[in-house]
mmCIF file of C-alpha atoms in Angstrom:
data_model
loop_
_atom_site.group_PDB
_atom_site.id
_atom_site.type_symbol
_atom_site.label_atom_id
_atom_site.label_comp_id
_atom_site.label_asym_id
_atom_site.label_seq_id
_atom_site.Cartn_x
_atom_site.Cartn_y
_atom_site.Cartn_z
ATOM 1 C CA MET A 11 81.999 -30.375 -0.280
ATOM 2 C CA GLU A 12 80.509 -27.802 1.410
ATOM 3 C CA ARG A 13 76.990 -28.561 3.058
ATOM 4 C CA THR A 14 75.068 -26.273 0.796
ATOM 5 C CA GLU A 15 76.575 -27.170 -2.549
ATOM 6 C CA ARG A 16 75.676 -30.977 -1.485
ATOM 7 C CA ILE A 17 72.182 -29.910 -0.482
ATOM 8 C CA LEU A 18 72.347 -28.745 -3.963
ATOM 9 C CA ASP A 19 73.565 -31.328 -5.844
ATOM 10 C CA LEU A 20 71.321 -33.929 -3.714
ATOM 11 C CA VAL A 21 68.419 -31.794 -5.068
ATOM 12 C CA ALA A 22 69.266 -31.994 -8.599
ATOM 13 C CA LEU A 23 69.982 -35.701 -8.640
ATOM 14 C CA LEU A 24 66.694 -36.485 -7.074
ATOM 15 C CA LEU A 25 64.944 -34.174 -9.800
ATOM 16 C CA ASP A 26 66.577 -35.787 -12.571
ATOM 17 C CA ALA A 27 65.676 -39.516 -11.664
ATOM 18 C CA ARG A 28 63.240 -41.024 -13.224
ATOM 19 C CA GLU A 29 62.998 -43.948 -10.704
ATOM 20 C CA PRO A 30 63.665 -44.353 -7.223
ATOM 21 C CA ILE A 31 67.526 -43.652 -5.828
ATOM 22 C CA SER A 32 68.650 -46.590 -3.460
ATOM 23 C CA TRP A 33 71.193 -45.451 -0.419
ATOM 24 C CA ALA A 34 73.657 -47.472 -2.216
ATOM 25 C CA GLU A 35 73.500 -45.342 -5.256
ATOM 26 C CA LEU A 36 73.350 -42.127 -3.105
ATOM 27 C CA ARG A 37 76.911 -43.110 -1.481
ATOM 28 C CA GLU A 38 78.130 -43.796 -4.934
ATOM 29 C CA HIS A 39 77.326 -40.477 -6.506
ATOM 30 C CA PHE A 40 78.733 -38.423 -3.161
ATOM 31 C CA PRO A 41 81.433 -41.038 -1.987
ATOM 32 C CA SER A 42 83.704 -38.248 -0.274
ATOM 33 C CA ASP A 43 80.481 -37.169 2.019
ATOM 34 C CA TYR A 44 78.554 -40.441 2.530
ATOM 35 C CA GLY A 45 81.597 -42.400 2.631
ATOM 36 C CA GLY A 46 83.405 -43.775 5.768
ATOM 37 C CA SER A 47 81.485 -45.847 8.183
ATOM 38 C CA ASP A 48 78.028 -46.818 7.806
ATOM 39 C CA ASP A 49 76.720 -44.943 10.634
ATOM 40 C CA ALA A 50 78.538 -41.720 10.261
ATOM 41 C CA ALA A 51 77.061 -41.634 6.440
ATOM 42 C CA GLU A 52 73.638 -42.470 7.799
ATOM 43 C CA ARG A 53 73.724 -39.498 10.157
ATOM 44 C CA LYS A 54 74.857 -37.339 7.611
ATOM 45 C CA PHE A 55 72.194 -38.000 5.066
ATOM 46 C CA GLU A 56 69.315 -38.138 7.833
ATOM 47 C CA ARG A 57 70.630 -34.231 8.563
ATOM 48 C CA ASP A 58 70.568 -33.588 4.905
ATOM 49 C CA LYS A 59 67.323 -35.316 4.613
ATOM 50 C CA ALA A 60 65.797 -33.393 7.474
ATOM 51 C CA GLU A 61 66.705 -29.700 5.986
ATOM 52 C CA LEU A 62 65.258 -30.875 2.837
ATOM 53 C CA VAL A 63 61.991 -31.811 4.244
ATOM 54 C CA GLU A 64 62.130 -28.607 6.424
ATOM 55 C CA LEU A 65 62.317 -26.369 3.184
ATOM 56 C CA GLY A 66 59.633 -28.205 1.673
ATOM 57 C CA PHE A 67 61.016 -30.675 -0.450
ATOM 58 C CA PRO A 68 58.405 -33.499 -1.129
ATOM 59 C CA LEU A 69 61.205 -36.393 -0.668
ATOM 60 C CA THR A 70 59.702 -39.930 0.339
ATOM 61 C CA TYR A 71 61.220 -43.043 0.600
ATOM 62 C CA VAL A 72 59.376 -45.912 -1.557
ATOM 63 C CA GLN A 73 59.096 -49.931 -0.958
ATOM 64 C CA GLY A 74 59.923 -51.435 -4.093
ATOM 65 C CA ASP A 75 57.489 -54.036 -6.240
ATOM 66 C CA ASP A 76 57.630 -55.884 -9.408
ATOM 67 C CA GLU A 77 57.576 -52.526 -11.246
ATOM 68 C CA ARG A 78 60.155 -50.373 -9.347
ATOM 69 C CA ARG A 79 62.551 -50.887 -6.857
ATOM 70 C CA ASP A 80 63.166 -49.571 -3.113
ATOM 71 C CA GLY A 81 64.476 -46.110 -2.765
ATOM 72 C CA TYR A 82 64.175 -42.311 -2.340
ATOM 73 C CA ILE A 83 61.869 -40.258 -4.665
ATOM 74 C CA VAL A 84 60.503 -36.729 -5.205
ATOM 75 C CA ASP A 85 56.625 -36.123 -5.574
ATOM 76 C CA ARG A 86 56.944 -33.944 -8.707
ATOM 77 C CA ASP A 87 53.369 -32.921 -8.531
ATOM 78 C CA ALA A 88 53.721 -31.472 -5.264
ATOM 79 C CA TYR A 89 57.410 -29.849 -6.089
ATOM 80 C CA TYR A 90 56.436 -28.307 -9.369
ATOM 81 C CA LEU A 91 53.562 -25.512 -9.395
ATOM 82 C CA PRO A 92 50.826 -26.114 -11.924
ATOM 83 C CA GLU A 93 50.800 -23.625 -15.128
ATOM 84 C CA ALA A 94 48.787 -20.464 -14.122
ATOM 85 C CA ASP A 95 47.559 -20.286 -17.875
ATOM 86 C CA LEU A 96 46.742 -16.397 -17.454
ATOM 87 C CA THR A 97 45.923 -14.524 -20.627
ATOM 88 C CA LYS A 98 48.549 -11.345 -21.837
ATOM 89 C CA GLU A 99 45.588 -8.829 -20.239
ATOM 90 C CA GLU A 100 45.771 -10.832 -16.725
ATOM 91 C CA LEU A 101 49.622 -10.778 -16.955
ATOM 92 C CA ALA A 102 49.720 -6.973 -17.544
ATOM 93 C CA VAL A 103 47.074 -6.586 -14.320
ATOM 94 C CA LEU A 104 49.168 -8.631 -12.440
ATOM 95 C CA TYR A 105 52.033 -6.994 -13.245
ATOM 96 C CA ALA A 106 50.664 -3.414 -12.568
ATOM 97 C CA ALA A 107 49.843 -4.929 -8.876
ATOM 98 C CA GLY A 108 53.135 -5.949 -8.191
ATOM 99 C CA SER A 109 55.208 -2.892 -9.507
ATOM 100 C CA ALA A 110 52.497 -0.680 -7.550
ATOM 101 C CA ALA A 111 53.233 -2.773 -4.573
ATOM 102 C CA LEU A 112 57.163 -2.238 -5.216
ATOM 103 C CA ALA A 113 56.676 1.263 -5.403
ATOM 104 C CA SER A 114 54.921 1.795 -2.272
ATOM 105 C CA GLY A 115 58.362 1.567 -0.303
ATOM 106 C CA ALA A 116 57.263 -0.697 2.186
ATOM 107 C CA PHE A 117 56.272 -4.324 1.089
ATOM 108 C CA PRO A 118 57.358 -7.414 2.318
ATOM 109 C CA GLY A 119 59.217 -10.105 0.328
ATOM 110 C CA ARG A 120 60.410 -7.208 -1.905
ATOM 111 C CA ASP A 121 63.079 -9.530 -3.154
ATOM 112 C CA ASP A 122 60.660 -12.255 -4.024
ATOM 113 C CA LEU A 123 58.350 -9.933 -5.744
ATOM 114 C CA ALA A 124 60.528 -8.385 -8.130
ATOM 115 C CA HIS A 125 62.033 -11.883 -9.238
ATOM 116 C CA ALA A 126 58.707 -12.951 -9.768
ATOM 117 C CA LEU A 127 57.633 -9.647 -11.965
ATOM 118 C CA ARG A 128 60.773 -10.571 -13.707
ATOM 119 C CA LYS A 129 59.171 -13.886 -14.575
ATOM 120 C CA ILE A 130 56.084 -12.645 -15.753
ATOM 121 C CA GLY A 131 57.821 -10.173 -18.061
ATOM 122 C CA PHE A 132 59.457 -13.363 -19.485
ATOM 123 C CA PHE A 133 56.577 -15.185 -19.862
ATOM 124 C CA ALA A 134 54.441 -12.665 -21.501
ATOM 125 C CA GLY A 135 56.466 -12.691 -24.428
ATOM 126 C CA GLU A 136 56.871 -9.004 -25.041
ATOM 127 C CA SER A 137 57.879 -6.285 -23.131
ATOM 128 C CA LEU A 138 55.592 -5.266 -20.501
ATOM 129 C CA PRO A 139 56.473 -1.229 -19.583
ATOM 130 C CA THR A 140 56.680 -0.769 -16.152
ATOM 131 C CA PRO A 141 53.160 1.202 -14.736
ATOM 132 C CA ARG A 142 53.664 4.652 -13.196
ATOM 133 C CA VAL A 143 51.212 3.558 -10.580
ATOM 134 C CA ARG A 144 52.208 3.164 -6.771
ATOM 135 C CA MET A 145 50.386 1.878 -3.924
ATOM 136 C CA GLU A 146 49.682 4.321 -1.029
ATOM 137 C CA LEU A 147 50.231 3.485 2.246
ATOM 138 C CA GLY A 148 47.871 5.585 4.007
ATOM 139 C CA ALA A 149 48.975 5.209 7.604
ATOM 140 C CA VAL A 150 52.747 5.641 7.255
ATOM 141 C CA GLN A 151 53.879 9.116 7.663
ATOM 142 C CA GLU A 152 56.444 10.650 5.103
ATOM 143 C CA GLY A 153 60.017 9.508 6.119
ATOM 144 C CA GLU A 154 58.495 6.472 7.692
ATOM 145 C CA GLU A 155 58.687 3.984 4.645
ATOM 146 C CA LYS A 156 62.318 2.525 5.486
ATOM 147 C CA GLU A 157 61.304 1.863 8.895
ATOM 148 C CA VAL A 158 58.040 -0.195 8.276
ATOM 149 C CA SER A 159 59.473 -1.707 5.645
ATOM 150 C CA ALA A 160 62.034 -3.224 7.912
ATOM 151 C CA ARG A 161 59.576 -4.426 10.271
ATOM 152 C CA LEU A 162 57.833 -5.832 7.567
ATOM 153 C CA GLU A 163 60.610 -7.878 6.414
ATOM 154 C CA GLN A 164 61.244 -9.177 10.040
ATOM 155 C CA LEU A 165 57.634 -10.193 10.575
ATOM 156 C CA TRP A 166 57.693 -11.578 7.018
ATOM 157 C CA ASP A 167 60.551 -13.940 8.071
ATOM 158 C CA ALA A 168 58.855 -14.845 11.636
ATOM 159 C CA CYS A 169 55.644 -15.756 9.978
ATOM 160 C CA ALA A 170 57.243 -18.149 7.702
ATOM 161 C CA ALA A 171 59.357 -19.544 10.062
ATOM 162 C CA ARG A 172 56.794 -19.362 12.815
ATOM 163 C CA LYS A 173 59.340 -17.869 15.617
ATOM 164 C CA TRP A 174 57.450 -15.336 18.159
ATOM 165 C CA VAL A 175 58.036 -11.607 18.560
ATOM 166 C CA ASP A 176 58.513 -9.327 21.062
ATOM 167 C CA LEU A 177 56.722 -5.826 20.513
ATOM 168 C CA THR A 178 56.607 -2.188 22.015
ATOM 169 C CA TYR A 179 53.334 -1.566 20.763
ATOM 170 C CA ALA A 180 51.492 1.926 21.073
ATOM 171 C CA SER A 181 48.266 1.544 20.598
ATOM 172 C CA PRO A 182 45.262 4.471 20.585
ATOM 173 C CA LYS A 183 43.472 2.828 23.501
ATOM 174 C CA HIS A 184 46.308 2.906 25.850
ATOM 175 C CA PRO A 185 48.257 6.108 26.967
ATOM 176 C CA THR A 186 51.836 4.488 26.794
ATOM 177 C CA ALA A 187 53.208 1.865 24.855
ATOM 178 C CA THR A 188 52.802 -1.701 25.723
ATOM 179 C CA GLN A 189 55.385 -4.835 25.597
ATOM 180 C CA ARG A 190 53.711 -7.548 23.972
ATOM 181 C CA LYS A 191 54.989 -11.090 22.949
ATOM 182 C CA VAL A 192 53.177 -12.613 19.940
ATOM 183 C CA ASP A 193 53.148 -15.321 17.571
ATOM 184 C CA PRO A 194 52.957 -14.195 14.253
ATOM 185 C CA TYR A 195 50.182 -16.089 12.118
ATOM 186 C CA GLY A 196 50.124 -13.709 9.200
ATOM 187 C CA LEU A 197 50.121 -10.095 7.358
ATOM 188 C CA ALA A 198 47.450 -8.422 5.542
ATOM 189 C CA LEU A 199 47.239 -5.165 3.690
ATOM 190 C CA ARG A 200 43.869 -3.187 3.943
ATOM 191 C CA ARG A 201 43.342 -0.058 2.721
ATOM 192 C CA GLY A 202 46.911 1.360 2.940
ATOM 193 C CA VAL A 203 47.402 -0.096 6.217
ATOM 194 C CA TRP A 204 49.354 -2.926 7.215
ATOM 195 C CA THR A 205 48.144 -5.255 9.897
ATOM 196 C CA LEU A 206 50.038 -8.027 11.906
ATOM 197 C CA VAL A 207 47.370 -10.691 12.946
ATOM 198 C CA GLY A 208 48.603 -13.474 15.707
ATOM 199 C CA HIS A 209 48.061 -14.532 19.186
ATOM 200 C CA CYS A 210 49.005 -12.106 22.202
ATOM 201 C CA HIS A 211 50.491 -13.566 25.109
ATOM 202 C CA LEU A 212 49.583 -10.803 27.259
ATOM 203 C CA ARG A 213 46.142 -10.445 26.118
ATOM 204 C CA GLY A 214 45.854 -14.277 26.175
ATOM 205 C CA GLY A 215 44.046 -14.508 22.519
ATOM 206 C CA MET A 216 44.017 -13.221 18.775
ATOM 207 C CA ARG A 217 44.805 -9.381 18.236
ATOM 208 C CA THR A 218 45.800 -7.353 15.537
ATOM 209 C CA PHE A 219 48.403 -5.091 15.453
ATOM 210 C CA HIS A 220 48.990 -2.172 13.038
ATOM 211 C CA VAL A 221 52.680 -2.379 11.664
ATOM 212 C CA HIS A 222 53.144 1.515 11.748
ATOM 213 C CA ARG A 223 52.374 1.419 15.506
ATOM 214 C CA ILE A 224 54.928 -0.893 16.307
ATOM 215 C CA ARG A 225 58.119 1.165 17.874
ATOM 216 C CA GLU A 226 60.339 -1.546 18.531
ATOM 217 C CA MET A 227 60.385 -5.138 17.637
ATOM 218 C CA LYS A 228 62.560 -8.431 18.402
ATOM 219 C CA VAL A 229 62.666 -11.795 16.856
ATOM 220 C CA ASN A 230 63.213 -14.695 18.725
ATOM 221 C CA THR A 231 66.618 -16.087 17.804
ATOM 222 C CA ALA A 232 66.838 -19.010 19.648
ATOM 223 C CA ARG A 233 66.698 -22.529 17.854
ATOM 224 C CA PRO A 234 66.123 -20.468 14.378
ATOM 225 C CA ARG A 235 64.938 -24.043 12.831
ATOM 226 C CA THR A 236 62.399 -25.335 15.467
ATOM 227 C CA PRO A 237 58.997 -23.397 14.942
ATOM 228 C CA ASP A 238 57.896 -21.861 18.178
ATOM 229 C CA PHE A 239 54.046 -22.189 17.370
ATOM 230 C CA GLN A 240 51.759 -23.966 15.154
ATOM 231 C CA VAL A 241 49.208 -21.912 13.104
ATOM 232 C CA PRO A 242 45.668 -23.255 14.020
ATOM 233 C CA GLU A 243 44.303 -25.149 10.545
ATOM 234 C CA ASP A 244 41.004 -22.868 10.814
ATOM 235 C CA PHE A 245 42.848 -19.641 10.656
ATOM 236 C CA SER A 246 41.818 -16.873 8.437
ATOM 237 C CA LEU A 247 43.034 -13.708 7.938
ATOM 238 C CA ASP A 248 40.026 -12.378 6.637
ATOM 239 C CA ALA A 249 38.221 -13.290 9.849
ATOM 240 C CA HIS A 250 40.341 -10.754 11.733
ATOM 241 C CA VAL A 251 41.418 -8.050 9.290
ATOM 242 C CA ALA A 252 38.461 -5.973 8.317
ATOM 243 C CA TYR A 253 38.508 -5.040 4.339
ATOM 244 C CA PHE A 254 35.308 -2.567 4.667
ATOM 245 C CA PRO A 255 34.771 -0.071 7.404
ATOM 246 C CA TRP A 256 31.808 -1.580 8.764
ATOM 247 C CA GLN A 257 33.660 -5.045 9.196
ATOM 248 C CA HIS A 258 35.788 -3.531 12.376
ATOM 249 C CA ARG A 259 34.642 -5.262 15.283
ATOM 250 C CA PHE A 260 33.324 -2.229 17.889
ATOM 251 C CA HIS A 261 30.343 -4.123 18.637
ATOM 252 C CA GLU A 262 28.636 -7.423 18.607
ATOM 253 C CA PRO A 263 27.309 -7.909 14.856
ATOM 254 C CA MET A 264 23.849 -6.818 13.990
ATOM 255 C CA GLU A 265 21.879 -7.099 10.501
ATOM 256 C CA VAL A 266 21.409 -3.723 8.794
ATOM 257 C CA THR A 267 19.541 -3.155 5.389
ATOM 258 C CA LEU A 268 19.951 -0.894 2.770
ATOM 259 C CA ARG A 269 18.185 0.828 0.093
ATOM 260 C CA LEU A 270 19.886 1.681 -3.094
ATOM 261 C CA SER A 271 18.271 3.166 -5.912
ATOM 262 C CA GLY A 272 19.398 4.824 -9.711
ATOM 263 C CA ALA A 273 22.763 4.106 -10.538
ATOM 264 C CA LEU A 274 23.981 2.493 -7.476
ATOM 265 C CA ALA A 275 21.322 -0.537 -7.369
ATOM 266 C CA SER A 276 23.236 -1.681 -10.604
ATOM 267 C CA ARG A 277 26.561 -1.673 -8.698
ATOM 268 C CA ALA A 278 25.243 -2.785 -5.432
ATOM 269 C CA GLY A 279 27.018 -6.196 -5.740
ATOM 270 C CA SER A 280 30.376 -4.369 -5.955
ATOM 271 C CA LEU A 281 29.860 -1.917 -3.556
ATOM 272 C CA LEU A 282 28.763 -4.113 -1.144
ATOM 273 C CA PRO A 283 30.703 -7.471 -1.498
ATOM 274 C CA GLY A 284 29.156 -10.221 0.625
ATOM 275 C CA ALA A 285 25.585 -8.665 1.214
ATOM 276 C CA MET A 286 22.601 -10.364 0.308
ATOM 277 C CA LEU A 287 20.597 -8.617 -2.609
ATOM 278 C CA GLU A 288 16.890 -8.894 -3.485
ATOM 279 C CA SER A 289 14.673 -6.801 -5.366
ATOM 280 C CA ALA A 290 12.633 -4.075 -3.799
ATOM 281 C CA GLY A 291 9.694 -4.336 -5.923
ATOM 282 C CA GLU A 292 10.313 -1.060 -7.727
ATOM 283 C CA GLU A 293 11.910 -0.625 -10.809
ATOM 284 C CA GLY A 294 15.650 0.315 -10.278
ATOM 285 C CA VAL A 295 15.532 -0.305 -6.850
ATOM 286 C CA VAL A 296 17.742 -3.000 -4.629
ATOM 287 C CA ARG A 297 17.409 -3.827 -1.145
ATOM 288 C CA ALA A 298 20.809 -5.053 0.232
ATOM 289 C CA ARG A 299 20.882 -7.420 3.747
ATOM 290 C CA MET A 300 24.416 -7.538 5.423
ATOM 291 C CA ARG A 301 26.478 -8.220 9.035
ATOM 292 C CA VAL A 302 27.589 -5.093 10.855
ATOM 293 C CA SER A 303 30.048 -4.822 13.679
ATOM 294 C CA PHE A 304 30.760 -1.083 13.018
ATOM 295 C CA LEU A 305 27.244 0.915 12.304
ATOM 296 C CA ASP A 306 29.085 4.313 12.116
ATOM 297 C CA GLY A 307 31.679 3.059 9.287
ATOM 298 C CA LEU A 308 28.837 1.621 7.411
ATOM 299 C CA VAL A 309 26.624 4.924 7.850
ATOM 300 C CA ARG A 310 29.768 7.003 6.789
ATOM 301 C CA PHE A 311 30.112 4.949 3.898
ATOM 302 C CA CYS A 312 25.948 5.200 2.932
ATOM 303 C CA LEU A 313 26.538 9.149 3.417
ATOM 304 C CA ALA A 314 29.422 9.149 1.013
ATOM 305 C CA LEU A 315 27.487 7.369 -1.878
ATOM 306 C CA GLY A 316 24.798 10.114 -1.718
ATOM 307 C CA PRO A 317 20.631 10.446 -1.425
ATOM 308 C CA ASP A 318 20.252 7.069 -3.768
ATOM 309 C CA CYS A 319 21.640 5.176 -0.331
ATOM 310 C CA ARG A 320 19.284 4.922 2.536
ATOM 311 C CA VAL A 321 19.338 2.920 5.772
ATOM 312 C CA GLU A 322 15.780 0.937 6.066
ATOM 313 C CA GLY A 323 16.316 -0.945 8.934
ATOM 314 C CA PRO A 324 16.356 -1.668 11.993
ATOM 315 C CA GLU A 325 15.675 1.691 13.704
ATOM 316 C CA SER A 326 18.638 1.905 15.645
ATOM 317 C CA ALA A 327 20.311 2.058 12.284
ATOM 318 C CA GLN A 328 17.897 4.402 10.887
ATOM 319 C CA ALA A 329 17.909 6.781 13.786
ATOM 320 C CA ARG A 330 21.967 7.174 13.611
ATOM 321 C CA HIS A 331 21.856 7.342 9.810
ATOM 322 C CA LYS A 332 19.257 10.301 10.368
ATOM 323 C CA GLU A 333 21.512 11.822 13.412
ATOM 324 C CA MET A 334 25.247 11.627 11.338
ATOM 325 C CA ALA A 335 23.282 13.138 8.514
ATOM 326 C CA THR A 336 21.931 16.082 10.664
ATOM 327 C CA ARG A 337 25.138 16.750 11.906
ATOM 328 C CA ILE A 338 26.757 17.174 8.229
ATOM 329 C CA VAL A 339 24.262 19.531 7.206
ATOM 330 C CA GLU A 340 24.509 21.669 10.630
ATOM 331 C CA ARG A 341 28.287 21.907 10.362
ATOM 332 C CA HIS A 342 27.783 23.182 6.727
ATOM 333 C CA GLU A 343 25.543 25.681 7.234
ATOM 334 C CA GLU A 344 27.426 27.395 10.641
ATOM 335 C CA PRO A 345 29.963 28.985 8.082
ATOM 336 C CA HIS A 346 27.329 30.713 6.243
ATOM 337 C CA GLU A 347 25.328 31.786 9.347
ATOM 338 C CA LYS A 348 28.305 33.521 10.703
ATOM 339 C CA VAL A 349 28.889 35.340 7.211
ATOM 340 C CA SER A 350 25.383 36.208 7.282
ATOM 341 C CA ALA A 351 25.599 37.723 10.574
#
């Protein structure tokens, strides 16, 4: 029997068992594979068992007692996922988001996602029409989707297998591309931009890399079943990949207070997630206090919201808000002056 077939049969046998299976019973079920000398059979089973554990199969050996015997058993709670128990409306939203990701042309794990969407359609109990939506990738130029998609698949596999990658990276901070050896911890999509987060050996610390700026890439193929690194237990993608423009790390964090009025006051929570909101003592006015590490990003966001969003503090932030607003007004006035002349 081929090894892959034996592994699958072994999984089926263990999942079907209602009580621990002894080593003797395993040898009876697989006489041609675990037959022969005891030492050879045990070595082959240990290799199979190691592969199952590496694949995440929760196989354990239990010592018998008065209620059960010695043997191998599967932790079913760890193996089977709990019921998601989603409503039809939630399934429809999830299906739409997944379909948009597939239509983007550059999304890692596409086969797994397509399989998951088929399952969602099945459990919905009725036909779910394919939504006419598409996730736009803002930084990917026309014709680059296939190249970026291929790199995402490579990085997806490298993150899962915990294998280091060698990158040729074109950073806007450097005139020429640099070679980077990176331990890939995770991938994140924020506002149309795919970002790799990992430990950069060249810089000796955590760094982020925009996938569309990777010019060449190779994944370490040595010892494919052995991880090259361990992801720190406290690692979080959100701590390194900005979701909002004011979260980019361009300077030391500072606390900024905004004043939102009119229709913006009721939407403050959704517009500024994570901000501390408080009443300003005026009807229809809310103050929002937030930590900012890119002031210009926040000011641009405020200006886009209109006059109902103002910067109240600190003074340096107020001055920057006034400066950028004045610059916008001046640029809009320039063409009119030329025409009138």
